[in-house]
PDB file of C-alpha atoms in Angstrom:
ATOM      1  CA  MET A   1      -0.531  19.898 -28.787  1.00  0.00           C
ATOM      2  CA  SER A   2       2.216  18.945 -25.616  1.00  0.00           C
ATOM      3  CA  HIS A   3       1.147  15.953 -22.908  1.00  0.00           C
ATOM      4  CA  THR A   4       2.043  14.200 -19.759  1.00  0.00           C
ATOM      5  CA  TYR A   5       2.644  11.337 -18.891  1.00  0.00           C
ATOM      6  CA  THR A   6       3.289  10.145 -15.249  1.00  0.00           C
ATOM      7  CA  LYS A   7       3.394   7.315 -13.630  1.00  0.00           C
ATOM      8  CA  LEU A   8       4.159   7.484  -9.688  1.00  0.00           C
ATOM      9  CA  LEU A   9       4.931   4.106  -8.088  1.00  0.00           C
ATOM     10  CA  THR A  10       5.399   4.633  -4.718  1.00  0.00           C
ATOM     11  CA  HIS A  11       6.696   1.552  -1.953  1.00  0.00           C
ATOM     12  CA  VAL A  12       4.910   2.581   0.977  1.00  0.00           C
ATOM     13  CA  ILE A  13       6.273  -0.051   3.916  1.00  0.00           C
ATOM     14  CA  PHE A  14       5.218   0.095   7.770  1.00  0.00           C
ATOM     15  CA  SER A  15       4.787  -1.253  11.281  1.00  0.00           C
ATOM     16  CA  THR A  16       3.076  -1.825  13.696  1.00  0.00           C
ATOM     17  CA  LYS A  17       3.730  -0.248  16.590  1.00  0.00           C
ATOM     18  CA  ASP A  18       6.784  -0.975  18.880  1.00  0.00           C
ATOM     19  CA  ARG A  19       6.746  -4.146  16.014  1.00  0.00           C
ATOM     20  CA  GLU A  20       4.527  -6.557  17.454  1.00  0.00           C
ATOM     21  CA  SER A  21       3.244  -9.566  15.723  1.00  0.00           C
ATOM     22  CA  LEU A  22      -0.122  -7.877  15.359  1.00  0.00           C
ATOM     23  CA  ILE A  23      -1.117  -9.285  11.519  1.00  0.00           C
ATOM     24  CA  THR A  24      -2.235 -13.418  12.231  1.00  0.00           C
ATOM     25  CA  ALA A  25      -3.186 -15.353   9.224  1.00  0.00           C
ATOM     26  CA  ALA A  26      -6.824 -14.686   9.829  1.00  0.00           C
ATOM     27  CA  LEU A  27      -6.122 -10.616   9.732  1.00  0.00           C
ATOM     28  CA  HIS A  28      -4.034 -10.772   6.435  1.00  0.00           C
ATOM     29  CA  ASP A  29      -6.308 -10.873   3.216  1.00  0.00           C
ATOM     30  CA  ASP A  30      -8.853  -8.063   4.982  1.00  0.00           C
ATOM     31  CA  LEU A  31      -5.570  -6.668   6.044  1.00  0.00           C
ATOM     32  CA  LEU A  32      -4.797  -6.285   2.137  1.00  0.00           C
ATOM     33  CA  ALA A  33      -8.589  -5.663   0.660  1.00  0.00           C
ATOM     34  CA  TYR A  34      -9.023  -3.203   3.025  1.00  0.00           C
ATOM     35  CA  LEU A  35      -5.780  -1.386   2.529  1.00  0.00           C
ATOM     36  CA  GLY A  36      -6.616  -1.570  -1.165  1.00  0.00           C
ATOM     37  CA  GLY A  37      -9.344  -0.030  -0.829  1.00  0.00           C
ATOM     38  CA  ILE A  38      -7.311   3.148   0.815  1.00  0.00           C
ATOM     39  CA  VAL A  39      -5.295   3.196  -2.401  1.00  0.00           C
ATOM     40  CA  ARG A  40      -8.366   2.943  -5.094  1.00  0.00           C
ATOM     41  CA  GLU A  41     -10.693   5.849  -3.090  1.00  0.00           C
ATOM     42  CA  LEU A  42      -7.646   8.318  -3.249  1.00  0.00           C
ATOM     43  CA  GLY A  43      -7.472   7.273  -7.608  1.00  0.00           C
ATOM     44  CA  GLY A  44      -4.202   4.919  -7.146  1.00  0.00           C
ATOM     45  CA  ALA A  45      -4.111   1.562  -7.291  1.00  0.00           C
ATOM     46  CA  LEU A  46      -2.307  -1.638  -5.826  1.00  0.00           C
ATOM     47  CA  ARG A  47      -0.087  -3.642  -7.392  1.00  0.00           C
ATOM     48  CA  ALA A  48       1.185  -5.348  -5.394  1.00  0.00           C
ATOM     49  CA  ALA A  49       1.266  -6.145  -1.155  1.00  0.00           C
ATOM     50  CA  ASN A  50       2.521  -8.307   1.569  1.00  0.00           C
ATOM     51  CA  ALA A  51       2.041  -8.229   4.715  1.00  0.00           C
ATOM     52  CA  ARG A  52       4.742  -9.948   7.593  1.00  0.00           C
ATOM     53  CA  PRO A  53       3.141 -10.656  11.105  1.00  0.00           C
ATOM     54  CA  ASP A  54       4.910  -7.493  11.891  1.00  0.00           C
ATOM     55  CA  HIS A  55       4.890  -4.418   8.655  1.00  0.00           C
ATOM     56  CA  VAL A  56       3.249  -4.426   5.368  1.00  0.00           C
ATOM     57  CA  HIS A  57       5.159  -3.235   2.130  1.00  0.00           C
ATOM     58  CA  MET A  58       2.817  -1.981  -0.714  1.00  0.00           C
ATOM     59  CA  LEU A  59       3.960  -0.795  -4.051  1.00  0.00           C
ATOM     60  CA  CYS A  60       1.373   1.646  -4.973  1.00  0.00           C
ATOM     61  CA  SER A  61       0.510   3.734  -9.151  1.00  0.00           C
ATOM     62  CA  LEU A  62      -0.443   6.659  -7.224  1.00  0.00           C
ATOM     63  CA  PRO A  63      -2.107   9.910  -9.785  1.00  0.00           C
ATOM     64  CA  PRO A  64       0.114  12.669  -9.461  1.00  0.00           C
ATOM     65  CA  THR A  65      -2.905  14.667  -7.663  1.00  0.00           C
ATOM     66  CA  ILE A  66      -1.889  13.138  -4.430  1.00  0.00           C
ATOM     67  CA  ALA A  67       1.906  15.346  -2.241  1.00  0.00           C
TER      68      ALA A  67
END
């Protein structure tokens, strides 16, 4: 019987419009928690995340059903 195992790690980077410094310290934690919730809804796991004032980095483990 054959089995298939996958471990898909995706590095997602996105920025604010025109790279404006819109991600404040007050918004930082709530933003990362919200993004983690979106990844969980997709069936994945947020392995690491960080936000700078003008962009966000996320390392996500996603299921193979996500294109």
